[in-house]
GROMACS .gro file of C-alpha atoms in nm:
model
  337
    1MET     CA    1   2.063   6.366  14.759
    2THR     CA    2   2.091   6.535  14.420
    3GLN     CA    3   2.433   6.683  14.357
    4ILE     CA    4   2.415   7.054  14.270
    5ASP     CA    5   2.667   7.202  14.028
    6ARG     CA    6   2.866   7.465  14.216
    7SER     CA    7   3.146   7.518  13.963
    8PHE     CA    8   3.302   7.859  13.977
    9VAL     CA    9   3.450   8.107  13.726
   10GLY     CA   10   3.493   8.438  13.899
   11GLU     CA   11   3.496   8.789  13.759
   12GLY     CA   12   3.397   9.122  13.900
   13ILE     CA   13   3.488   9.473  14.006
   14VAL     CA   14   3.741   9.554  14.276
   15TYR     CA   15   3.665   9.854  14.496
   16ALA     CA   16   3.909  10.009  14.742
   17ARG     CA   17   3.934  10.272  15.013
   18ALA     CA   18   4.184  10.365  15.280
   19TYR     CA   19   4.184  10.121  15.572
   20GLN     CA   20   3.991  10.241  15.876
   21SER     CA   21   3.831  10.528  15.686
   22ALA     CA   22   3.482  10.634  15.590
   23ASP     CA   23   3.596  10.715  15.237
   24PRO     CA   24   3.379  10.594  14.950
   25LEU     CA   25   3.466  10.258  14.797
   26LEU     CA   26   3.599  10.340  14.450
   27ASP     CA   27   3.642  10.114  14.146
   28ILE     CA   28   4.015  10.061  14.081
   29GLY     CA   29   3.963   9.953  13.720
   30ASN     CA   30   3.982   9.646  13.498
   31CYS     CA   31   4.133   9.351  13.689
   32ASP     CA   32   4.180   9.000  13.554
   33ALA     CA   33   4.281   8.822  13.875
   34PHE     CA   34   4.262   8.828  14.251
   35ASN     CA   35   4.438   8.531  14.407
   36LEU     CA   36   4.468   8.450  14.776
   37SER     CA   37   4.758   8.244  14.910
   38PHE     CA   38   4.811   8.097  15.255
   39ALA     CA   39   5.146   8.000  15.406
   40THR     CA   40   5.161   7.788  15.718
   41ASN     CA   41   5.406   7.667  15.977
   42ARG     CA   42   5.339   7.296  16.031
   43THR     CA   43   5.455   7.128  16.352
   44THR     CA   44   5.407   6.755  16.397
   45LEU     CA   45   5.422   6.519  16.691
   46PRO     CA   46   5.546   6.181  16.565
   47ASN     CA   47   5.371   5.867  16.674
   48TYR     CA   48   5.620   5.674  16.886
   49ARG     CA   49   5.372   5.405  16.986
   50GLY     CA   50   5.431   5.192  16.681
   51GLY     CA   51   5.306   5.195  16.326
   52GLY     CA   52   5.462   5.528  16.228
   53GLY     CA   53   5.278   5.840  16.125
   54ASN     CA   54   5.202   6.133  16.349
   55ARG     CA   55   5.027   6.142  16.681
   56ASN     CA   56   4.919   6.502  16.627
   57VAL     CA   57   4.978   6.797  16.398
   58ARG     CA   58   4.952   7.170  16.446
   59GLU     CA   59   4.933   7.401  16.147
   60GLN     CA   60   4.957   7.775  16.208
   61VAL     CA   61   4.898   8.035  15.938
   62THR     CA   62   5.204   8.258  15.896
   63ASP     CA   63   5.116   8.465  15.590
   64VAL     CA   64   4.801   8.556  15.402
   65THR     CA   65   4.896   8.712  15.071
   66ALA     CA   66   4.719   8.818  14.755
   67THR     CA   67   4.802   8.898  14.395
   68LEU     CA   68   4.593   9.145  14.199
   69GLY     CA   69   4.623   9.185  13.821
   70MET     CA   70   4.543   9.540  13.708
   71PHE     CA   71   4.511   9.670  13.352
   72ASP     CA   72   4.402  10.028  13.425
   73ILE     CA   73   4.733  10.206  13.475
   74THR     CA   74   4.620  10.510  13.670
   75ALA     CA   75   4.855  10.722  13.876
   76THR     CA   76   4.687  10.589  14.191
   77ASN     CA   77   4.724  10.224  14.093
   78LEU     CA   78   5.084  10.275  13.987
   79ALA     CA   79   5.161  10.452  14.314
   80ARG     CA   80   5.012  10.165  14.514
   81VAL     CA   81   5.262   9.913  14.378
   82THR     CA   82   5.571  10.137  14.357
   83LYS     CA   83   5.558  10.309  14.699
   84ALA     CA   84   5.509  10.636  14.518
   85VAL     CA   85   5.395  10.989  14.592
   86VAL     CA   86   5.157  11.137  14.335
   87GLN     CA   87   5.207  11.506  14.260
   88ALA     CA   88   4.930  11.680  14.069
   89ILE     CA   89   5.046  11.907  13.786
   90ALA     CA   90   4.792  12.176  13.703
   91ALA     CA   91   4.746  12.300  13.349
   92GLY     CA   92   4.878  12.649  13.294
   93ALA     CA   93   5.129  12.882  13.133
   94VAL     CA   94   5.505  12.828  13.171
   95THR     CA   95   5.725  13.126  13.093
   96ASN     CA   96   6.096  13.121  13.003
   97GLU     CA   97   6.176  12.773  13.136
   98VAL     CA   98   6.550  12.722  13.084
   99ARG     CA   99   6.635  12.385  12.927
  100PRO     CA  100   6.986  12.251  12.866
  101ALA     CA  101   7.099  12.139  12.524
  102GLY     CA  102   7.399  11.975  12.366
  103GLY     CA  103   7.385  12.157  12.034
  104ILE     CA  104   7.363  11.825  11.847
  105ALA     CA  105   7.131  11.760  11.553
  106GLY     CA  106   6.847  11.521  11.640
  107GLU     CA  107   6.875  11.564  12.018
  108LEU     CA  108   6.556  11.576  12.220
  109ILE     CA  109   6.522  11.877  12.449
  110PRO     CA  110   6.238  11.772  12.681
  111PHE     CA  111   6.032  12.027  12.871
  112LYS     CA  112   5.980  11.987  13.246
  113ASN     CA  113   5.610  11.925  13.179
  114LEU     CA  114   5.414  11.782  12.887
  115PRO     CA  115   5.323  12.068  12.649
  116ASP     CA  116   4.980  12.143  12.505
  117LEU     CA  117   5.057  12.138  12.134
  118SER     CA  118   4.735  12.321  12.052
  119GLN     CA  119   4.878  12.632  12.221
  120GLU     CA  120   5.167  12.856  12.118
  121VAL     CA  121   5.521  12.744  12.200
  122THR     CA  122   5.808  12.996  12.201
  123VAL     CA  123   6.173  12.889  12.201
  124SER     CA  124   6.427  13.159  12.290
  125LEU     CA  125   6.798  13.119  12.221
  126LEU     CA  126   7.060  13.128  12.492
  127PRO     CA  127   7.312  13.246  12.608
  128ALA     CA  128   7.120  13.543  12.739
  129ALA     CA  129   7.260  13.891  12.778
  130ALA     CA  130   7.193  14.137  13.060
  131SER     CA  131   7.155  14.512  13.073
  132ALA     CA  132   7.143  14.722  13.389
  133SER     CA  133   7.016  15.069  13.470
  134ALA     CA  134   6.992  15.281  13.783
  135ASP     CA  135   6.644  15.330  13.921
  136VAL     CA  136   6.490  15.672  13.870
  137GLY     CA  137   6.517  15.881  14.187
  138ASN     CA  138   6.832  15.720  14.331
  139ALA     CA  139   7.000  15.939  14.593
  140GLY     CA  140   7.339  15.769  14.549
  141ASN     CA  141   7.533  15.807  14.226
  142GLY     CA  142   7.735  15.484  14.233
  143THR     CA  143   7.749  15.261  13.928
  144ILE     CA  144   7.700  14.895  13.842
  145GLY     CA  145   7.958  14.720  13.626
  146THR     CA  146   7.910  14.467  13.350
  147VAL     CA  147   7.660  14.197  13.440
  148THR     CA  148   7.770  13.844  13.346
  149VAL     CA  149   7.497  13.587  13.287
  150THR     CA  150   7.565  13.219  13.365
  151GLY     CA  151   7.230  13.040  13.355
  152ALA     CA  152   7.005  13.310  13.496
  153ALA     CA  153   6.637  13.292  13.408
  154LEU     CA  154   6.505  13.550  13.164
  155GLY     CA  155   6.330  13.849  13.313
  156ALA     CA  156   6.383  14.147  13.541
  157TYR     CA  157   6.601  14.141  13.853
  158ALA     CA  158   6.587  14.409  14.123
  159VAL     CA  159   6.887  14.530  14.323
  160THR     CA  160   6.753  14.712  14.629
  161PHE     CA  161   6.973  14.888  14.885
  162THR     CA  162   6.907  14.835  15.253
  163SER     CA  163   7.182  15.077  15.361
  164ALA     CA  164   7.459  15.284  15.204
  165THR     CA  165   7.668  14.973  15.137
  166ALA     CA  166   7.435  14.668  15.150
  167PHE     CA  167   7.179  14.547  14.900
  168ASP     CA  168   6.945  14.257  14.826
  169VAL     CA  169   6.885  14.097  14.486
  170THR     CA  170   6.549  13.949  14.382
  171GLY     CA  171   6.465  13.775  14.058
  172PRO     CA  172   6.155  13.735  13.840
  173GLY     CA  173   5.846  13.692  14.055
  174ALA     CA  174   6.027  13.858  14.351
  175ALA     CA  175   6.227  13.540  14.417
  176ALA     CA  176   6.509  13.605  14.666
  177ILE     CA  177   6.853  13.563  14.502
  178GLY     CA  178   7.098  13.687  14.764
  179SER     CA  179   7.263  13.986  14.932
  180GLY     CA  180   7.575  14.182  14.848
  181THR     CA  181   7.801  14.468  14.949
  182VAL     CA  182   7.917  14.773  14.754
  183GLY     CA  183   8.272  14.726  14.629
  184SER     CA  184   8.260  14.345  14.643
  185ALA     CA  185   8.173  14.112  14.356
  186PHE     CA  186   7.822  13.966  14.378
  187SER     CA  187   7.745  13.622  14.238
  188GLY     CA  188   7.412  13.445  14.264
  189GLY     CA  189   7.112  13.326  14.066
  190GLY     CA  190   7.325  13.300  13.751
  191LEU     CA  191   7.433  13.668  13.768
  192SER     CA  192   7.769  13.825  13.853
  193PHE     CA  193   7.842  14.198  13.891
  194THR     CA  194   8.010  14.458  14.109
  195ILE     CA  195   7.861  14.787  14.233
  196THR     CA  196   8.102  15.076  14.286
  197ALA     CA  197   8.027  15.361  14.527
  198GLY     CA  198   8.002  15.716  14.394
  199ALA     CA  199   8.062  16.054  14.549
  200THR     CA  200   7.712  16.051  14.695
  201PRO     CA  201   7.635  15.743  14.910
  202PHE     CA  202   7.337  15.520  14.839
  203ILE     CA  203   7.043  15.520  15.080
  204ALA     CA  204   6.781  15.256  15.161
  205ASP     CA  205   6.548  15.187  14.868
  206ASP     CA  206   6.794  15.306  14.604
  207GLY     CA  207   6.845  15.040  14.342
  208PHE     CA  208   6.924  14.907  13.997
  209THR     CA  209   6.716  14.703  13.751
  210ILE     CA  210   6.886  14.421  13.562
  211THR     CA  211   6.708  14.281  13.257
  212VAL     CA  212   6.811  13.940  13.126
  213ALA     CA  213   6.698  13.877  12.768
  214ALA     CA  214   6.749  13.597  12.518
  215SER     CA  215   6.986  13.645  12.227
  216GLY     CA  216   6.708  13.571  11.979
  217GLU     CA  217   6.415  13.343  11.900
  218ALA     CA  218   6.440  13.002  11.736
  219THR     CA  219   6.217  12.924  11.439
  220ALA     CA  220   5.992  12.618  11.436
  221GLY     CA  221   6.064  12.389  11.144
  222VAL     CA  222   6.404  12.550  11.090
  223ASP     CA  223   6.578  12.532  11.427
  224TYR     CA  224   6.360  12.267  11.590
  225LEU     CA  225   6.065  12.032  11.550
  226LEU     CA  226   5.791  12.027  11.811
  227THR     CA  227   5.710  11.692  11.978
  228PRO     CA  228   5.462  11.587  12.250
  229HIS     CA  229   5.755  11.594  12.497
  230GLY     CA  230   5.946  11.905  12.391
  231ILE     CA  231   6.154  11.984  12.083
  232THR     CA  232   6.415  11.810  11.869
  233ARG     CA  233   6.704  12.012  11.729
  234THR     CA  234   6.741  12.014  11.352
  235ALA     CA  235   7.066  12.012  11.153
  236GLY     CA  236   7.202  12.363  11.114
  237SER     CA  237   6.991  12.491  11.403
  238ALA     CA  238   7.083  12.812  11.585
  239ILE     CA  239   7.035  12.625  11.917
  240THR     CA  240   7.373  12.580  12.084
  241SER     CA  241   7.504  12.407  12.394
  242ALA     CA  242   7.403  12.719  12.588
  243GLY     CA  243   7.046  12.583  12.580
  244VAL     CA  244   6.709  12.745  12.530
  245ALA     CA  245   6.435  12.918  12.727
  246VAL     CA  246   6.088  12.788  12.641
  247SER     CA  247   5.743  12.931  12.701
  248TYR     CA  248   5.443  12.701  12.658
  249THR     CA  249   5.119  12.579  12.814
  250LYS     CA  250   5.156  12.265  13.023
  251LEU     CA  251   4.894  11.991  13.025
  252ALA     CA  252   4.733  11.871  13.346
  253ALA     CA  253   4.908  11.554  13.456
  254ASP     CA  254   5.011  11.343  13.754
  255ALA     CA  255   5.376  11.292  13.841
  256VAL     CA  256   5.428  10.951  14.004
  257GLN     CA  257   5.742  10.978  14.217
  258MET     CA  258   5.829  10.609  14.251
  259LEU     CA  259   5.985  10.476  14.573
  260ALA     CA  260   5.942  10.817  14.736
  261GLY     CA  261   5.643  10.724  14.952
  262SER     CA  262   5.529  10.441  15.175
  263GLN     CA  263   5.316  10.129  15.149
  264VAL     CA  264   4.943  10.186  15.164
  265GLU     CA  265   4.682   9.993  15.360
  266LEU     CA  266   4.342   9.951  15.197
  267GLU     CA  267   4.011   9.782  15.250
  268LEU     CA  268   3.906   9.592  14.937
  269TYR     CA  269   3.558   9.488  14.835
  270ILE     CA  270   3.511   9.260  14.536
  271ALA     CA  271   3.166   9.278  14.379
  272GLY     CA  272   3.191   8.943  14.204
  273LEU     CA  273   2.992   8.739  13.957
  274ASN     CA  274   3.019   8.363  13.908
  275ASP     CA  275   3.022   8.323  13.533
  276ALA     CA  276   2.984   7.946  13.567
  277GLN     CA  277   2.648   8.005  13.736
  278SER     CA  278   2.491   8.254  13.495
  279GLY     CA  279   2.638   8.558  13.668
  280GLU     CA  280   2.538   8.460  14.020
  281PRO     CA  281   2.669   8.730  14.259
  282PHE     CA  282   2.927   8.674  14.529
  283ALA     CA  283   3.115   8.918  14.752
  284LEU     CA  284   3.462   8.915  14.900
  285ARG     CA  285   3.583   9.167  15.155
  286ALA     CA  286   3.953   9.187  15.240
  287ARG     CA  287   3.955   9.390  15.559
  288ARG     CA  288   4.313   9.519  15.579
  289VAL     CA  289   4.537   9.486  15.274
  290LYS     CA  290   4.890   9.624  15.259
  291PHE     CA  291   5.026   9.657  14.908
  292GLY     CA  292   5.386   9.561  14.835
  293VAL     CA  293   5.622   9.664  14.555
  294ALA     CA  294   5.567   9.509  14.213
  295SER     CA  295   5.855   9.290  14.099
  296GLU     CA  296   5.855   9.453  13.756
  297LEU     CA  297   5.694   9.734  13.559
  298PRO     CA  298   5.672   9.629  13.192
  299VAL     CA  299   5.659   9.975  13.032
  300PHE     CA  300   5.751   9.857  12.678
  301GLY     CA  301   5.595   9.554  12.510
  302THR     CA  302   5.348   9.429  12.253
  303GLU     CA  303   5.082   9.327  12.504
  304TYR     CA  304   4.859   9.540  12.721
  305LEU     CA  305   5.053   9.648  13.026
  306ARG     CA  306   4.948   9.446  13.329
  307LEU     CA  307   5.042   9.549  13.679
  308GLU     CA  308   5.079   9.248  13.907
  309ALA     CA  309   5.022   9.391  14.250
  310PRO     CA  310   5.148   9.189  14.546
  311ALA     CA  311   4.974   9.244  14.877
  312GLU     CA  312   4.948   9.099  15.224
  313LEU     CA  313   4.631   9.063  15.424
  314LEU     CA  314   4.703   9.181  15.777
  315ALA     CA  315   4.501   9.099  16.085
  316ASP     CA  316   4.237   9.362  16.152
  317ASP     CA  317   4.233   9.411  16.529
  318LEU     CA  318   3.905   9.599  16.504
  319ILE     CA  319   3.739   9.261  16.457
  320THR     CA  320   3.685   9.116  16.803
  321ALA     CA  321   3.376   8.898  16.761
  322THR     CA  322   3.421   8.522  16.789
  323GLY     CA  323   3.399   8.335  16.460
  324ILE     CA  324   3.455   8.646  16.245
  325SER     CA  325   3.771   8.651  16.036
  326LYS     CA  326   4.023   8.927  16.096
  327PHE     CA  327   4.143   8.883  15.738
  328CYS     CA  328   3.883   8.811  15.476
  329GLU     CA  329   3.517   8.725  15.432
  330MET     CA  330   3.354   8.572  15.124
  331GLN     CA  331   2.977   8.546  15.078
  332LEU     CA  332   2.830   8.281  14.846
  333LEU     CA  333   2.463   8.234  14.767
  334LYS     CA  334   2.292   7.921  14.888
  335LYS     CA  335   2.147   7.703  14.615
  336VAL     CA  336   1.903   7.421  14.664
  337ALA     CA  337   1.797   7.146  14.429
   0.00000   0.00000   0.00000
């Protein structure tokens, strides 16, 4: 019989979807390796009848594992190997985001989100100052004392009475800050003040408006330099350790919260080509694959970042037919001389 060359050099595209789902199989990106490994527990029965050796042997598979090498570092791929939760960040305007600073030349003051440098960025100087005024139409004639600001966001705050002596405080965007009582010091949301009763008592819906404003605006190129991550403070800058309030447009992004999620189970389908046989197709289906945590994440380096994803092939109990693997199936073309 003529011997047929069946040498093999595999390459291909790895598709994935959630295990036991009808989701579409989606390409996970450029992968350079998919390796299967089998671990076994081997039990032997020695031959005691003379001559040595074993009378019988039983080998039971204990682990079926895989290693996948990925070069497309998407949020989804990164989450799969770091037990992460992916949080989508929508593009949009950010107004008066308070950022801490040390007041040191050259320090980076990063924004909470990555800024769109093609849009306007405004940097306001802190500490902020507050002014307060009684609402028009108040029945009560009590007064509000000096308002002290300790980290409050910029904007308007509403003090609204619910009775003659009790009030609620809300911040910018109607965010609830807290409740207080006439004659007692209020502290919350970065504001501190005391309201004193007058000759005429307050009634429900009386109130005060507190406006928190920055002490000035920093100048780009003089007080700071804009970077893709935020700003850096220049020498002689007016930015102090009180920090800044920044307004900018955030870019759409994905926040990968590593080790905050759980391991995922996927079905994998490899649409393969045998490069040693002129691109002859083959297929491999891993029925139930549970990804583990990568041993390292090489963020810095001179080579292309490669995620080595460990995984275990678990038994798929949906497979009940005799002779059909619960783990993995590989299809190879027949070739005749």
